[in-house]
Amino acid sequence: MRIGELSRRTGVAVYLLRYYEEQGLLHPQRRPSGYREYVEEDVAVVRRIRSLLAAGLNTSTITTVLPCLRDAGDRLVPTCSDLLADLHRERDRIAQIITDLQTSMNALDDVIAAAPADVTRRAPASLGA
């Protein structure tokens, strides 16, 4: 199948599929014309990639762990013995990010709570722009 068909079947934009190839996550064959040719298994690979991205892993990490995962119904199952250590490290990294964000949110809550009653509680339009 060509890239447009893979995009349609997975719901992933063509430019992202090209990016996944650049990152070494997809390995389509090339026709003599230069067109990419994908196989049925690539649909499942793209779904695995999307699941791992949604779990907070970056494409560099996914390149490492992807060959060590298989589909088991609606979940991914590790198949390499050393993969669990890598996944635990990633989970710890994400947990630290969550802790840091919670600390930041708490600091903002403290600032907001300290605002005098006559100060509007609505964020100015320029904030975050």
CSV table of N, CA and C in Angstrom, one decimal:
chain,number,residue,atom,x,y,z
A,1,MET,N,0.9,-1.2,0.0
A,1,MET,CA,0.0,0.0,0.0
A,1,MET,C,0.9,1.2,0.0
A,2,ARG,N,0.4,2.3,-0.5
A,2,ARG,CA,1.2,3.5,-0.6
A,2,ARG,C,0.9,4.4,0.7
A,3,ILE,N,1.6,5.4,0.8
A,3,ILE,CA,1.6,6.2,2.0
A,3,ILE,C,0.2,6.8,2.3
A,4,GLY,N,-0.5,7.2,1.3
A,4,GLY,CA,-1.8,7.8,1.5
A,4,GLY,C,-2.8,6.8,2.1
A,5,GLU,N,-2.7,5.5,1.6
A,5,GLU,CA,-3.5,4.5,2.2
A,5,GLU,C,-3.2,4.2,3.6
A,6,LEU,N,-1.9,4.1,3.9
A,6,LEU,CA,-1.5,3.9,5.3
A,6,LEU,C,-2.0,5.1,6.2
A,7,SER,N,-1.9,6.3,5.7
A,7,SER,CA,-2.4,7.4,6.4
A,7,SER,C,-3.9,7.3,6.7
A,8,ARG,N,-4.6,6.9,5.7
A,8,ARG,CA,-6.1,6.8,5.8
A,8,ARG,C,-6.4,5.7,6.8
A,9,ARG,N,-5.7,4.6,6.8
A,9,ARG,CA,-6.0,3.4,7.6
A,9,ARG,C,-5.6,3.6,9.1
A,10,THR,N,-4.6,4.5,9.3
A,10,THR,CA,-4.2,4.7,10.7
A,10,THR,C,-4.6,6.0,11.3
A,11,GLY,N,-5.1,6.9,10.4
A,11,GLY,CA,-5.4,8.3,10.9
A,11,GLY,C,-4.3,9.1,11.2
A,12,VAL,N,-3.1,8.8,10.7
A,12,VAL,CA,-1.9,9.5,11.0
A,12,VAL,C,-1.5,10.3,9.7
A,13,ALA,N,-1.2,11.5,9.8
A,13,ALA,CA,-0.9,12.4,8.7
A,13,ALA,C,0.4,11.9,7.9
A,14,VAL,N,0.4,12.1,6.6
A,14,VAL,CA,1.4,11.6,5.8
A,14,VAL,C,2.8,12.2,6.2
A,15,TYR,N,2.8,13.5,6.6
A,15,TYR,CA,4.1,14.0,7.0
A,15,TYR,C,4.6,13.3,8.3
A,16,LEU,N,3.7,12.9,9.2
A,16,LEU,CA,4.2,12.1,10.4
A,16,LEU,C,4.7,10.7,10.0
A,17,LEU,N,4.1,10.1,9.0
A,17,LEU,CA,4.6,8.8,8.5
A,17,LEU,C,6.0,9.0,8.0
A,18,ARG,N,6.2,10.0,7.2
A,18,ARG,CA,7.6,10.3,6.7
A,18,ARG,C,8.6,10.5,7.8
A,19,TYR,N,8.1,11.3,8.8
A,19,TYR,CA,8.9,11.5,10.0
A,19,TYR,C,9.3,10.2,10.7
A,20,TYR,N,8.3,9.4,10.9
A,20,TYR,CA,8.6,8.1,11.5
A,20,TYR,C,9.6,7.3,10.7
A,21,GLU,N,9.6,7.4,9.4
A,21,GLU,CA,10.6,6.7,8.6
A,21,GLU,C,12.0,7.4,8.8
A,22,GLU,N,12.0,8.7,8.9
A,22,GLU,CA,13.3,9.4,9.1
A,22,GLU,C,13.9,9.0,10.5
A,23,GLN,N,13.0,8.7,11.4
A,23,GLN,CA,13.5,8.3,12.8
A,23,GLN,C,13.8,6.9,12.9
A,24,GLY,N,13.6,6.1,11.8
A,24,GLY,CA,13.9,4.7,11.8
A,24,GLY,C,12.8,3.8,12.4
A,25,LEU,N,11.6,4.3,12.5
A,25,LEU,CA,10.5,3.6,13.1
A,25,LEU,C,9.7,2.8,12.1
A,26,LEU,N,9.7,3.3,10.9
A,26,LEU,CA,9.1,2.6,9.7
A,26,LEU,C,10.1,2.3,8.7
A,27,HIS,N,10.0,1.2,8.0
A,27,HIS,CA,10.9,0.8,6.9
A,27,HIS,C,10.2,0.4,5.7
A,28,PRO,N,9.6,1.3,5.0
A,28,PRO,CA,8.9,0.9,3.7
A,28,PRO,C,9.9,0.5,2.6
A,29,GLN,N,9.4,-0.3,1.7
A,29,GLN,CA,10.2,-0.6,0.5
A,29,GLN,C,10.0,0.6,-0.4
A,30,ARG,N,10.9,0.7,-1.4
A,30,ARG,CA,10.8,1.8,-2.4
A,30,ARG,C,10.5,1.1,-3.7
A,31,ARG,N,9.6,1.6,-4.4
A,31,ARG,CA,9.3,1.2,-5.8
A,31,ARG,C,10.4,1.9,-6.7
A,32,PRO,N,10.6,1.4,-7.9
A,32,PRO,CA,11.5,2.0,-8.8
A,32,PRO,C,11.2,3.5,-9.0
A,33,SER,N,9.9,3.8,-8.9
A,33,SER,CA,9.5,5.2,-9.1
A,33,SER,C,9.9,6.1,-7.9
A,34,GLY,N,10.3,5.4,-6.8
A,34,GLY,CA,10.6,6.2,-5.6
A,34,GLY,C,9.5,6.2,-4.5
A,35,TYR,N,8.3,5.8,-5.0
A,35,TYR,CA,7.2,5.7,-4.0
A,35,TYR,C,7.4,4.7,-2.9
A,36,ARG,N,7.0,5.1,-1.7
A,36,ARG,CA,7.1,4.1,-0.6
A,36,ARG,C,6.0,3.1,-0.7
A,37,GLU,N,6.3,1.8,-0.4
A,37,GLU,CA,5.4,0.7,-0.4
A,37,GLU,C,5.4,0.1,1.0
A,38,TYR,N,4.2,0.2,1.6
A,38,TYR,CA,4.0,-0.4,3.0
A,38,TYR,C,3.3,-1.7,2.9
A,39,VAL,N,3.6,-2.5,4.0
A,39,VAL,CA,2.9,-3.8,4.1
A,39,VAL,C,1.9,-3.7,5.2
A,40,GLU,N,1.0,-4.7,5.2
A,40,GLU,CA,-0.1,-4.8,6.2
A,40,GLU,C,0.5,-4.6,7.7
A,41,GLU,N,1.6,-5.2,8.0
A,41,GLU,CA,2.2,-5.1,9.3
A,41,GLU,C,2.5,-3.7,9.7
A,42,ASP,N,2.7,-2.8,8.8
A,42,ASP,CA,3.0,-1.4,9.1
A,42,ASP,C,1.8,-0.7,9.7
A,43,VAL,N,0.6,-1.1,9.4
A,43,VAL,CA,-0.6,-0.5,10.1
A,43,VAL,C,-0.4,-0.8,11.6
A,44,ALA,N,-0.1,-2.0,12.0
A,44,ALA,CA,0.1,-2.3,13.4
A,44,ALA,C,1.2,-1.6,14.0
A,45,VAL,N,2.3,-1.4,13.2
A,45,VAL,CA,3.5,-0.7,13.7
A,45,VAL,C,3.2,0.7,14.0
A,46,VAL,N,2.4,1.4,13.1
A,46,VAL,CA,2.1,2.8,13.3
A,46,VAL,C,1.2,2.9,14.6
A,47,ARG,N,0.3,1.9,14.8
A,47,ARG,CA,-0.6,2.0,16.0
A,47,ARG,C,0.3,1.8,17.2
A,48,ARG,N,1.3,0.9,17.2
A,48,ARG,CA,2.2,0.8,18.3
A,48,ARG,C,2.9,2.1,18.6
A,49,ILE,N,3.4,2.7,17.5
A,49,ILE,CA,4.2,4.0,17.7
A,49,ILE,C,3.3,5.0,18.3
A,50,ARG,N,2.0,5.1,17.9
A,50,ARG,CA,1.1,6.1,18.4
A,50,ARG,C,0.8,5.8,19.9
A,51,SER,N,0.7,4.6,20.3
A,51,SER,CA,0.5,4.2,21.7
A,51,SER,C,1.6,4.6,22.5
A,52,LEU,N,2.8,4.4,22.1
A,52,LEU,CA,4.0,4.7,22.8
A,52,LEU,C,4.2,6.2,22.9
A,53,LEU,N,3.9,6.9,21.9
A,53,LEU,CA,4.0,8.4,21.9
A,53,LEU,C,2.9,8.9,23.0
A,54,ALA,N,1.7,8.3,23.0
A,54,ALA,CA,0.7,8.7,23.9
A,54,ALA,C,1.1,8.4,25.3
A,55,ALA,N,2.0,7.4,25.5
A,55,ALA,CA,2.5,7.0,26.8
A,55,ALA,C,3.6,8.0,27.3
A,56,GLY,N,4.0,8.9,26.4
A,56,GLY,CA,5.0,9.9,26.8
A,56,GLY,C,6.4,9.5,26.4
A,57,LEU,N,6.6,8.5,25.6
A,57,LEU,CA,7.9,8.2,25.1
A,57,LEU,C,8.3,9.0,23.9
A,58,ASN,N,9.5,9.3,23.7
A,58,ASN,CA,10.0,10.1,22.6
A,58,ASN,C,10.4,9.1,21.4
A,59,THR,N,10.5,9.6,20.2
A,59,THR,CA,10.8,8.7,19.1
A,59,THR,C,12.1,8.0,19.2
A,60,SER,N,13.1,8.6,19.9
A,60,SER,CA,14.4,7.9,20.1
A,60,SER,C,14.2,6.7,21.0
A,61,THR,N,13.5,6.8,22.1
A,61,THR,CA,13.2,5.7,22.9
A,61,THR,C,12.3,4.7,22.2
A,62,ILE,N,11.4,5.1,21.5
A,62,ILE,CA,10.5,4.2,20.7
A,62,ILE,C,11.3,3.3,19.8
A,63,THR,N,12.3,3.9,19.1
A,63,THR,CA,13.2,3.2,18.2
A,63,THR,C,13.8,2.0,18.9
A,64,THR,N,14.2,2.2,20.2
A,64,THR,CA,14.8,1.2,21.0
A,64,THR,C,13.8,0.1,21.4
A,65,VAL,N,12.6,0.5,21.9
A,65,VAL,CA,11.7,-0.5,22.5
A,65,VAL,C,10.8,-1.1,21.5
A,66,LEU,N,10.5,-0.5,20.3
A,66,LEU,CA,9.5,-1.0,19.4
A,66,LEU,C,9.8,-2.5,19.0
A,67,PRO,N,11.1,-2.8,18.7
A,67,PRO,CA,11.3,-4.2,18.2
A,67,PRO,C,11.0,-5.2,19.4
A,68,CYS,N,10.9,-4.8,20.6
A,68,CYS,CA,10.7,-5.7,21.7
A,68,CYS,C,9.3,-5.7,22.2
A,69,LEU,N,8.3,-5.3,21.4
A,69,LEU,CA,6.9,-5.3,21.8
A,69,LEU,C,6.1,-6.0,20.8
A,70,ARG,N,5.1,-6.7,21.3
A,70,ARG,CA,4.1,-7.3,20.4
A,70,ARG,C,2.7,-6.9,20.8
A,71,ASP,N,1.8,-7.0,19.9
A,71,ASP,CA,0.4,-6.7,20.3
A,71,ASP,C,-0.2,-8.0,21.0
A,72,ALA,N,-1.0,-7.7,22.0
A,72,ALA,CA,-1.8,-8.8,22.7
A,72,ALA,C,-3.2,-8.2,22.9
A,73,GLY,N,-4.0,-8.3,21.9
A,73,GLY,CA,-5.3,-7.7,22.0
A,73,GLY,C,-5.2,-6.2,21.9
A,74,ASP,N,-5.6,-5.5,22.9
A,74,ASP,CA,-5.5,-4.0,22.9
A,74,ASP,C,-4.4,-3.4,23.8
A,75,ARG,N,-3.4,-4.3,24.1
A,75,ARG,CA,-2.3,-3.8,24.8
A,75,ARG,C,-1.0,-4.3,24.2
A,76,LEU,N,0.1,-3.7,24.6
A,76,LEU,CA,1.5,-4.0,24.1
A,76,LEU,C,2.1,-4.9,25.2
A,77,VAL,N,2.8,-5.9,24.8
A,77,VAL,CA,3.5,-6.8,25.7
A,77,VAL,C,5.0,-6.9,25.4
A,78,PRO,N,5.8,-6.7,26.4
A,78,PRO,CA,7.3,-6.7,26.1
A,78,PRO,C,7.7,-8.2,25.8
A,79,THR,N,8.7,-8.3,24.9
A,79,THR,CA,9.2,-9.6,24.5
A,79,THR,C,10.7,-9.8,24.7
A,80,CYS,N,11.4,-8.7,25.1
A,80,CYS,CA,12.8,-8.8,25.4
A,80,CYS,C,13.0,-8.6,26.9
A,81,SER,N,13.9,-9.5,27.4
A,81,SER,CA,14.1,-9.5,28.9
A,81,SER,C,14.6,-8.2,29.4
A,82,ASP,N,15.4,-7.4,28.7
A,82,ASP,CA,16.0,-6.2,29.2
A,82,ASP,C,15.1,-5.0,29.0
A,83,LEU,N,14.0,-5.2,28.4
A,83,LEU,CA,13.1,-4.0,28.1
A,83,LEU,C,12.4,-3.5,29.3
A,84,LEU,N,12.1,-4.3,30.3
A,84,LEU,CA,11.4,-3.8,31.5
A,84,LEU,C,12.2,-2.7,32.2
A,85,ALA,N,13.5,-2.9,32.3
A,85,ALA,CA,14.4,-1.9,32.9
A,85,ALA,C,14.3,-0.6,32.2
A,86,ASP,N,14.3,-0.6,30.9
A,86,ASP,CA,14.1,0.6,30.1
A,86,ASP,C,12.8,1.3,30.4
A,87,LEU,N,11.7,0.5,30.4
A,87,LEU,CA,10.4,1.0,30.6
A,87,LEU,C,10.2,1.6,32.0
A,88,HIS,N,10.9,0.9,33.0
A,88,HIS,CA,10.8,1.5,34.4
A,88,HIS,C,11.5,2.8,34.4
A,89,ARG,N,12.7,3.0,33.7
A,89,ARG,CA,13.4,4.2,33.7
A,89,ARG,C,12.5,5.3,33.0
A,90,GLU,N,11.8,5.0,31.9
A,90,GLU,CA,10.9,6.0,31.3
A,90,GLU,C,9.8,6.3,32.2
A,91,ARG,N,9.2,5.4,32.9
A,91,ARG,CA,8.2,5.7,33.8
A,91,ARG,C,8.6,6.6,34.9
A,92,ASP,N,9.8,6.3,35.5
A,92,ASP,CA,10.4,7.2,36.5
A,92,ASP,C,10.6,8.6,36.0
A,93,ARG,N,11.1,8.7,34.8
A,93,ARG,CA,11.3,10.0,34.1
A,93,ARG,C,10.0,10.8,34.0
A,94,ILE,N,8.9,10.1,33.6
A,94,ILE,CA,7.6,10.8,33.4
A,94,ILE,C,7.1,11.1,34.8
A,95,ALA,N,7.2,10.3,35.8
A,95,ALA,CA,6.8,10.6,37.1
A,95,ALA,C,7.4,11.8,37.7
A,96,GLN,N,8.7,12.0,37.4
A,96,GLN,CA,9.4,13.2,37.8
A,96,GLN,C,8.9,14.4,37.2
A,97,ILE,N,8.6,14.3,35.9
A,97,ILE,CA,8.0,15.5,35.2
A,97,ILE,C,6.7,15.8,35.8
A,98,ILE,N,5.8,14.8,36.1
A,98,ILE,CA,4.5,15.1,36.7
A,98,ILE,C,4.7,15.8,38.1
A,99,THR,N,5.7,15.3,38.9
A,99,THR,CA,6.0,15.9,40.2
A,99,THR,C,6.4,17.4,40.0
A,100,ASP,N,7.3,17.6,39.0
A,100,ASP,CA,7.7,19.0,38.8
A,100,ASP,C,6.6,19.9,38.3
A,101,LEU,N,5.7,19.4,37.5
A,101,LEU,CA,4.5,20.1,37.0
A,101,LEU,C,3.6,20.4,38.2
A,102,GLN,N,3.4,19.4,39.1
A,102,GLN,CA,2.5,19.6,40.2
A,102,GLN,C,3.1,20.7,41.1
A,103,THR,N,4.4,20.7,41.3
A,103,THR,CA,5.0,21.7,42.1
A,103,THR,C,4.8,23.1,41.5
A,104,SER,N,5.0,23.2,40.2
A,104,SER,CA,4.7,24.5,39.5
A,104,SER,C,3.3,24.9,39.6
A,105,MET,N,2.3,24.0,39.5
A,105,MET,CA,0.9,24.3,39.6
A,105,MET,C,0.6,24.8,41.0
A,106,ASN,N,1.2,24.1,42.0
A,106,ASN,CA,1.0,24.5,43.4
A,106,ASN,C,1.5,25.9,43.7
A,107,ALA,N,2.6,26.2,43.1
A,107,ALA,CA,3.2,27.6,43.3
A,107,ALA,C,2.3,28.6,42.6
A,108,LEU,N,1.7,28.3,41.5
A,108,LEU,CA,0.8,29.2,40.8
A,108,LEU,C,-0.5,29.4,41.6
A,109,ASP,N,-1.0,28.3,42.2
A,109,ASP,CA,-2.2,28.3,43.0
A,109,ASP,C,-1.9,29.2,44.2
A,110,ASP,N,-0.7,29.2,44.8
A,110,ASP,CA,-0.4,30.0,46.0
A,110,ASP,C,-0.4,31.5,45.6
A,111,VAL,N,0.1,31.8,44.4
A,111,VAL,CA,0.1,33.2,43.9
A,111,VAL,C,-1.3,33.7,43.6
A,112,ILE,N,-2.1,32.8,43.0
A,112,ILE,CA,-3.5,33.2,42.7
A,112,ILE,C,-4.3,33.4,44.0
A,113,ALA,N,-4.1,32.5,45.0
A,113,ALA,CA,-4.8,32.6,46.2
A,113,ALA,C,-4.4,33.8,47.0
A,114,ALA,N,-3.2,34.4,46.8
A,114,ALA,CA,-2.8,35.5,47.5
A,114,ALA,C,-3.3,36.9,46.9
A,115,ALA,N,-3.9,36.7,45.8
A,115,ALA,CA,-4.4,38.0,45.1
A,115,ALA,C,-5.5,38.7,46.0
A,116,PRO,N,-5.4,40.0,46.1
A,116,PRO,CA,-6.4,40.7,46.8
A,116,PRO,C,-7.8,40.5,46.2
A,117,ALA,N,-8.8,40.7,46.9
A,117,ALA,CA,-10.2,40.5,46.4
A,117,ALA,C,-10.6,41.4,45.3
A,118,ASP,N,-9.9,42.6,45.2
A,118,ASP,CA,-10.3,43.5,44.2
A,118,ASP,C,-9.6,43.2,42.8
A,119,VAL,N,-8.7,42.2,42.8
A,119,VAL,CA,-8.0,41.9,41.6
A,119,VAL,C,-8.8,40.8,40.9
A,120,THR,N,-9.0,41.0,39.6
A,120,THR,CA,-9.8,40.1,38.8
A,120,THR,C,-9.2,38.7,38.8
A,121,ARG,N,-10.0,37.7,38.9
A,121,ARG,CA,-9.6,36.3,38.9
A,121,ARG,C,-9.4,35.7,37.5
A,122,ARG,N,-9.8,36.4,36.5
A,122,ARG,CA,-9.7,36.0,35.1
A,122,ARG,C,-8.3,36.3,34.6
A,123,ALA,N,-7.7,35.3,33.9
A,123,ALA,CA,-6.4,35.5,33.3
A,123,ALA,C,-6.5,36.6,32.2
A,124,PRO,N,-5.5,37.5,32.1
A,124,PRO,CA,-5.4,38.5,31.0
A,124,PRO,C,-5.3,37.8,29.7
A,125,ALA,N,-5.8,38.4,28.7
A,125,ALA,CA,-5.8,37.8,27.3
A,125,ALA,C,-4.3,37.6,26.8
A,126,SER,N,-3.4,38.4,27.3
A,126,SER,CA,-2.0,38.3,26.8
A,126,SER,C,-1.3,37.1,27.4
A,127,LEU,N,-1.7,36.6,28.5
A,127,LEU,CA,-1.0,35.5,29.2
A,127,LEU,C,-1.0,34.2,28.3
A,128,GLY,N,0.1,33.7,28.2
A,128,GLY,CA,0.3,32.5,27.4
A,128,GLY,C,0.4,32.7,25.9
A,129,ALA,N,0.4,34.0,25.5
A,129,ALA,CA,0.5,34.3,24.0
A,129,ALA,C,1.9,34.4,23.6
